[in-house]
mmCIF file of C-alpha atoms in Angstrom:
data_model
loop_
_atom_site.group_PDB
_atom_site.id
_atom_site.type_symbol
_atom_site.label_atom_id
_atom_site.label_comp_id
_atom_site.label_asym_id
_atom_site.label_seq_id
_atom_site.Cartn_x
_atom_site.Cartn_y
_atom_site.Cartn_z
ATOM 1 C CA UNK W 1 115.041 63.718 19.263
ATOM 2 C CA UNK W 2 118.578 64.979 20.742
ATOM 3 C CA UNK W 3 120.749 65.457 17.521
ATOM 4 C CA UNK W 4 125.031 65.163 17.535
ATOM 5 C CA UNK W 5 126.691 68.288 16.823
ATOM 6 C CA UNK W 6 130.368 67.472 14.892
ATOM 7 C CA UNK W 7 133.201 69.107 13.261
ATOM 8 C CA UNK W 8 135.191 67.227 10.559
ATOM 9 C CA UNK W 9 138.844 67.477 11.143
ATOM 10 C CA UNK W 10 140.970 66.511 7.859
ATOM 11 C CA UNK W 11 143.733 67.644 5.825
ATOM 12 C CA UNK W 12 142.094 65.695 3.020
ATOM 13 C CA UNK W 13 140.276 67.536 1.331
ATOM 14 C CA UNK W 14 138.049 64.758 -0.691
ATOM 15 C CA UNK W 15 137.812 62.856 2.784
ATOM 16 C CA UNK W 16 136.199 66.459 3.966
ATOM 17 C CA UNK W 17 133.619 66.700 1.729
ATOM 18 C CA UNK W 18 132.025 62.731 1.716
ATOM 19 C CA UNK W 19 131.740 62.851 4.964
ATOM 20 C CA UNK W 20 130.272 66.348 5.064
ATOM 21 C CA UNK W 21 127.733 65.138 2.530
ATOM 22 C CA UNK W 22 127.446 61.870 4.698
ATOM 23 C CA UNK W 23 126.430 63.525 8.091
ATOM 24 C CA UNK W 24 123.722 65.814 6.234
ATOM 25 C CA UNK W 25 122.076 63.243 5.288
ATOM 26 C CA UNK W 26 121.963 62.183 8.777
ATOM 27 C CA UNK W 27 118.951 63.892 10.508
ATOM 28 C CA UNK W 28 120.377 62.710 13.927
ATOM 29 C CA UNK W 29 123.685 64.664 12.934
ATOM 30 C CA UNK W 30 124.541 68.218 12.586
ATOM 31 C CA UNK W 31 127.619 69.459 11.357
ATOM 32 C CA UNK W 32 129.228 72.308 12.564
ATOM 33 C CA UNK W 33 132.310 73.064 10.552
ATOM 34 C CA UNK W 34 135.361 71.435 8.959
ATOM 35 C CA UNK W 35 139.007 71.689 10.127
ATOM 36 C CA UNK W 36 141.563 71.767 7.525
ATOM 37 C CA UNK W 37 145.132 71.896 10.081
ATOM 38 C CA UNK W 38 145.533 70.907 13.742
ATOM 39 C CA UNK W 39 145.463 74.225 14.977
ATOM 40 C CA UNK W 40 142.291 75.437 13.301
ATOM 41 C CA UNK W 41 141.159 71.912 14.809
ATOM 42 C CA UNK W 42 140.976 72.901 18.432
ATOM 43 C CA UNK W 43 140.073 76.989 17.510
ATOM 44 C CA UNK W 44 136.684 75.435 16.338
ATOM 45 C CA UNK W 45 136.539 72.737 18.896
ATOM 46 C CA UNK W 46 136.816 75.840 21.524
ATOM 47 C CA UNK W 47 134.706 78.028 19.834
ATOM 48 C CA UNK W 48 131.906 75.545 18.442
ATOM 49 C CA UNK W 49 131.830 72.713 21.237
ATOM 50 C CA UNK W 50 131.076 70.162 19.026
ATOM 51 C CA UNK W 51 129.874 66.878 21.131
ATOM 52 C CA UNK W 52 132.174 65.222 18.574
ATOM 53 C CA UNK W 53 135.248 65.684 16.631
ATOM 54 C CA UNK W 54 135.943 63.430 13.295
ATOM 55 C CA UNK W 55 139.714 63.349 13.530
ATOM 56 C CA UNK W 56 141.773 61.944 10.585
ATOM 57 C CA UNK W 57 145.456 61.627 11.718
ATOM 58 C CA UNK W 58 147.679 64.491 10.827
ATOM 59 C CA UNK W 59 150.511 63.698 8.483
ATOM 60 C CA UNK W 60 152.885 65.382 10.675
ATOM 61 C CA UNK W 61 154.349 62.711 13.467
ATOM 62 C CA UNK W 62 153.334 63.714 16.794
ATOM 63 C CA UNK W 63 150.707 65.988 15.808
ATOM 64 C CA UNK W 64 147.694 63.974 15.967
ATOM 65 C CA UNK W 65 148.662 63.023 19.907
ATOM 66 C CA UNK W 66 149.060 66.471 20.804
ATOM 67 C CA UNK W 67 145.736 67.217 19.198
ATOM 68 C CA UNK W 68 144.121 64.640 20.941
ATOM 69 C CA UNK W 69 145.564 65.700 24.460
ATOM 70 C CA UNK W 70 144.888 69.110 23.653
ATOM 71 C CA UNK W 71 141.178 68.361 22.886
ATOM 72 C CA UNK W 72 140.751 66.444 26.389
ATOM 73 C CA UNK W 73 142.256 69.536 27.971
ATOM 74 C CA UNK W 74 140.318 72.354 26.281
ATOM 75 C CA UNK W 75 136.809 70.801 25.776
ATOM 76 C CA UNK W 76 136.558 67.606 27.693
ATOM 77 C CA UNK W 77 133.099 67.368 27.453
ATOM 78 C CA UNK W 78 134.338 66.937 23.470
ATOM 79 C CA UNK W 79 134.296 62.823 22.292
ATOM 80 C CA UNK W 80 137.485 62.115 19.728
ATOM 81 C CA UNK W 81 136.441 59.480 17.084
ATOM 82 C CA UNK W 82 139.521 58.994 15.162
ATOM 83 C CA UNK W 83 138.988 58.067 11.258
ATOM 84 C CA UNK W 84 141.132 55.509 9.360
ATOM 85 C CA UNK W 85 144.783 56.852 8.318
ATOM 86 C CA UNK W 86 147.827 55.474 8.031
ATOM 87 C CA UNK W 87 148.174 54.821 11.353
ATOM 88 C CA UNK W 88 149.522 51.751 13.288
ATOM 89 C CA UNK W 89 148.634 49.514 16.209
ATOM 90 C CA UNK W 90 151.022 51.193 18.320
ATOM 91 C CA UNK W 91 149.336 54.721 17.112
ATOM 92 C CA UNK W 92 146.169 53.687 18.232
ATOM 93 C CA UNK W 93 147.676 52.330 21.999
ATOM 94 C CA UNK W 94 149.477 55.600 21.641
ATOM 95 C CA UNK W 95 145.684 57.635 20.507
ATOM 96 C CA UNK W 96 143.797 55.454 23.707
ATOM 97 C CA UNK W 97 146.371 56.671 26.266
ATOM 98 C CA UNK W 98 146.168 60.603 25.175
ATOM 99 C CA UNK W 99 142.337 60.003 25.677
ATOM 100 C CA UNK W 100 140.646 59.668 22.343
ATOM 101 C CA UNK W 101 136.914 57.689 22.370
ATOM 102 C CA UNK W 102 137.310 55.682 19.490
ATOM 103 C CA UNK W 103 138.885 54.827 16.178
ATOM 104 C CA UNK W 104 137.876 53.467 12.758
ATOM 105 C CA UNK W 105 139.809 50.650 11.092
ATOM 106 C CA UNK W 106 141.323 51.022 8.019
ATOM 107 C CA UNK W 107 138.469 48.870 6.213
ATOM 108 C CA UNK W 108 135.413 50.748 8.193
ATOM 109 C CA UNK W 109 132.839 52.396 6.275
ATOM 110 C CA UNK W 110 129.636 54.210 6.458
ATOM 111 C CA UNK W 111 127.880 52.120 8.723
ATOM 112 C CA UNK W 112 130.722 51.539 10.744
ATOM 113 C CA UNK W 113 131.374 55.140 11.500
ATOM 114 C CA UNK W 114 127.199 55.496 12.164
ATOM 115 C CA UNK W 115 127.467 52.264 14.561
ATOM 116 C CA UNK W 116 130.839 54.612 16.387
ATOM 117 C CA UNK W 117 128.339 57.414 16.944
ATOM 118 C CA UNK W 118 125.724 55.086 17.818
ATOM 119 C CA UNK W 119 127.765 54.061 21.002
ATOM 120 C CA UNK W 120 128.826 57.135 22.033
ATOM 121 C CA UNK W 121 125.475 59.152 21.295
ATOM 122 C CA UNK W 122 122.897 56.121 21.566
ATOM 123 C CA UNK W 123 119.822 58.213 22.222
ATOM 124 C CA UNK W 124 120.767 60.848 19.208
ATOM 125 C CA UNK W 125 120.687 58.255 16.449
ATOM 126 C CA UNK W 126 118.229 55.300 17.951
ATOM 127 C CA UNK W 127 114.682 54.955 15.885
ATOM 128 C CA UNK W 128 111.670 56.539 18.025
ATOM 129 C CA UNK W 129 111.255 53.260 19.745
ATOM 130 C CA UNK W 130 113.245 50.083 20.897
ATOM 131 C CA UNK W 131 113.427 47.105 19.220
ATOM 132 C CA UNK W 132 112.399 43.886 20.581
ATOM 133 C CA UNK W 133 115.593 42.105 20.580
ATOM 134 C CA UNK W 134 115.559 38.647 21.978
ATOM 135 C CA UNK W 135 116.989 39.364 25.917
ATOM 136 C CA UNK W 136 120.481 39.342 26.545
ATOM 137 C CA UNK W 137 121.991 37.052 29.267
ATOM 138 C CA UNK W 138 123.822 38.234 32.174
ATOM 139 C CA UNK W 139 126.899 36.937 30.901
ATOM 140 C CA UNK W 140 126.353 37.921 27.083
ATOM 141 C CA UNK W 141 125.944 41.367 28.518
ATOM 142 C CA UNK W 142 128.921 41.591 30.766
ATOM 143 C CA UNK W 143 131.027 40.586 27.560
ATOM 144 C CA UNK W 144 128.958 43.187 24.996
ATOM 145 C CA UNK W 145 129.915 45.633 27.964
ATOM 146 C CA UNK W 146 133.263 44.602 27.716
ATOM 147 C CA UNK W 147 133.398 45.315 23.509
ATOM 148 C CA UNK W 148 131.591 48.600 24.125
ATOM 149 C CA UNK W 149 134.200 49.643 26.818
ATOM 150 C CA UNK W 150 137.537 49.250 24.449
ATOM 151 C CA UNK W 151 138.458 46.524 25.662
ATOM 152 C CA UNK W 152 139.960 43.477 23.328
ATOM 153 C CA UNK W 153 138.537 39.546 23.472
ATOM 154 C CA UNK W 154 141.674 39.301 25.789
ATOM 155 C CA UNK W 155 140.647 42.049 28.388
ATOM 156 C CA UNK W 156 137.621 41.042 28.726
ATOM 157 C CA UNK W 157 138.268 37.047 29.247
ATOM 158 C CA UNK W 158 140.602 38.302 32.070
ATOM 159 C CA UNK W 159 138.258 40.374 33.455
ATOM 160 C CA UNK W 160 135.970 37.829 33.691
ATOM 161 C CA UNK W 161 138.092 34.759 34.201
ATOM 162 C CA UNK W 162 136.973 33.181 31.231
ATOM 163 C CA UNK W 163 138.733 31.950 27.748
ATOM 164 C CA UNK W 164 138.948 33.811 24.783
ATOM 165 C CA UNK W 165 137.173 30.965 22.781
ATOM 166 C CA UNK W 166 133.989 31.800 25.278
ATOM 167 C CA UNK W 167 134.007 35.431 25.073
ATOM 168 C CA UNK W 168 133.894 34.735 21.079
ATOM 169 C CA UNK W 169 130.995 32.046 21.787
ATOM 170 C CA UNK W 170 129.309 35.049 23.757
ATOM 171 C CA UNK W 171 129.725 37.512 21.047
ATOM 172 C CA UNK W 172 128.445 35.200 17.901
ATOM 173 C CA UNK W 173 125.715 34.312 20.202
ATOM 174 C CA UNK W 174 124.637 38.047 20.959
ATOM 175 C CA UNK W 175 125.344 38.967 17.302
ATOM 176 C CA UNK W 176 122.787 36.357 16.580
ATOM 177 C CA UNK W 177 120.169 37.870 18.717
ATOM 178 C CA UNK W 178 120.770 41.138 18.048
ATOM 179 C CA UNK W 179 120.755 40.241 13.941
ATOM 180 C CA UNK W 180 124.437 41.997 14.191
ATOM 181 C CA UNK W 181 127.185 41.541 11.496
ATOM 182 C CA UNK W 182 129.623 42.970 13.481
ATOM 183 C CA UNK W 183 131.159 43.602 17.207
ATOM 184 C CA UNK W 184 130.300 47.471 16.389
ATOM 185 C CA UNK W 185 126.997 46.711 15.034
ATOM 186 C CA UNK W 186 125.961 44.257 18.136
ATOM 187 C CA UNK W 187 127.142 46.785 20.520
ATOM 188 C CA UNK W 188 125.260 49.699 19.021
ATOM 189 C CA UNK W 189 121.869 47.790 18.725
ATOM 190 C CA UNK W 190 122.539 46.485 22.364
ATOM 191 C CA UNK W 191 123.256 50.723 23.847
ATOM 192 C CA UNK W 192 120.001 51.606 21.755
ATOM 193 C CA UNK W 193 117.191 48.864 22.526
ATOM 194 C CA UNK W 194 118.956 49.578 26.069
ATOM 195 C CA UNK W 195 120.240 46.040 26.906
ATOM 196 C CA UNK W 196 123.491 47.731 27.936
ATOM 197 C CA UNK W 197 124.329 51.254 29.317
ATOM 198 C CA UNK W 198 126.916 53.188 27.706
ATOM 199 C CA UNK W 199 130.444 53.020 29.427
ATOM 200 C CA UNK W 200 132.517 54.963 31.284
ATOM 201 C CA UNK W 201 136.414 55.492 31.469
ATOM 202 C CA UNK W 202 137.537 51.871 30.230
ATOM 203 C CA UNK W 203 138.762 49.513 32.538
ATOM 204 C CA UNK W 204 139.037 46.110 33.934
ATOM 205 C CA UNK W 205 135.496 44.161 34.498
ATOM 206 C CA UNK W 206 135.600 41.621 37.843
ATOM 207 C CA UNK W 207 135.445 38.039 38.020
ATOM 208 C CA UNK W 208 132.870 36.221 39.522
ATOM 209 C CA UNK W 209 133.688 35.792 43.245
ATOM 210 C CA UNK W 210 132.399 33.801 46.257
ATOM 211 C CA UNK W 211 129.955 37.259 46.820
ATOM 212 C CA UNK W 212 128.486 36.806 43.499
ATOM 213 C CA UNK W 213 128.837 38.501 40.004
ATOM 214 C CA UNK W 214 130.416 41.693 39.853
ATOM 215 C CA UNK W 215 128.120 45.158 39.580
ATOM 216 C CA UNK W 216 127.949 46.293 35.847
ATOM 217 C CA UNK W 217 130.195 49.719 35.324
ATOM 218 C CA UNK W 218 128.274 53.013 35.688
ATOM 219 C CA UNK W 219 127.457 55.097 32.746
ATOM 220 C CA UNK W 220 129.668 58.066 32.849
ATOM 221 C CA UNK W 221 127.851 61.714 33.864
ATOM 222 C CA UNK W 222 128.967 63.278 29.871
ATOM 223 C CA UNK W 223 130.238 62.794 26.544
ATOM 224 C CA UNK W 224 133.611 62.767 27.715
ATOM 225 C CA UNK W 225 133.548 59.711 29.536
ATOM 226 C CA UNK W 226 132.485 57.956 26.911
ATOM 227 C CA UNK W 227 134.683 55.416 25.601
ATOM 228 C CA UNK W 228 134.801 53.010 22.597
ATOM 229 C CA UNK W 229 136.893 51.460 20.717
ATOM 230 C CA UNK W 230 135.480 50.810 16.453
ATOM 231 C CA UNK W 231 137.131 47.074 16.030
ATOM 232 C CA UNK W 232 135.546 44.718 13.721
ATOM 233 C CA UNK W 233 134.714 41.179 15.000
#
């Protein structure tokens, strides 16, 4: 089984050492090194080429950006799962737009941050085989999609040119069939019992039209493509 190599990035130093002890304990997981400043941050990044960076926001304002855009630059093949910090809605807008893959909220915890890696390395951390989940409608998976893609109830009831009360109906229903507890759970079961591919650059999914449904997105060709967004239902 394909394992995820990761570097912990962290100026705390507690923060640094659970989840060290955390991802050994992962036998899908392999960590490469810890990063204790922004700078020694991308060295490793360059010199290791983790498939994935653990990045707690810097304290400094700015810095955590810059990282971020610095990380898409120099290793692009490099996913960005941001951690919980002090950070704000408008951070994480500002976080999505330099390019990171993800982000934990404030309240996530261990399986949160295993259902983050889940999505964006499904066939490193799925069991040896799938899981007979109950099948997925077309619609239910056009909306999981949507979740797994980054994009909010809103986005994808646009996208779809549905209400917001029916992408929630979708979601509880998948949830159900999935036995999730949470939008990242359902969406990480869904990627590894493949009922839904892994996504590509976010954006906008299509309305029905008079030609029909529209064509599900296509998985991206690496890790850097890979986008999700850690929200809790």
């Amino acid at each position: 089984m394909p394992r995820i190599t990761a570097v912990i990035a962290s100026e705390n130093a507690l923060l640094r050492d659970a989840l060290t002890a955390l991802l050994h304990a992962q036998p899908g997981i392999r960590l490469l090194g810890q990063a204790t400043g922004e700078h020694e941050a991308l060295r490793k990044a360059v010199a290791l080429h983790p498939q994935v960076i653990l990045l707690e926001p810097w304290s400094a304002p700015g810095a955590t950006v810059r990282t971020v855009r610095s990380l898409r630059r120099l290793v692009p093949e490099t996913a960005v799962l941001a951690l919980p910090g002090g950070s704000t809605r408008a951070d994480h807008h500002a976080l999505r737009a330099a390019g990171v893959h993800g982000y934990l909220p404030r309240h996530a915890g261990r399986e949160a941050l295993l259902a983050a890696l889940g999505t964006l390395f499904p066939a490193a951390v799925q069991g040896a085989g799938r899981v007979p989940y109950a099948a997925l409608s077309r619609r239910e998976r056009e909306v999981l999609s949507g979740a797994a893609a980054a994009m909010t109830n809103q986005q994808i009831a646009r996208g779809l040119g549905i209400t917001t009360g029916t992408v929630k109906r979708h979601l509880h229903t998948t949830f159900r069939k999935l036995d999730a507890v949470s939008r990242l759970d359902a969406v990480a079961k869904a990627l590894a019992a493949g009922l839904i591919s892994a996504p590509g650059p976010a954006r906008p999914l299509e309305p029905d039209g008079p030609s029909g449904p529209a064509a599900p997105p296509e998985p991206s060709g690496g890790a850097a493509g890979r986008q999700w967004a850690a929200r809790a239902a």
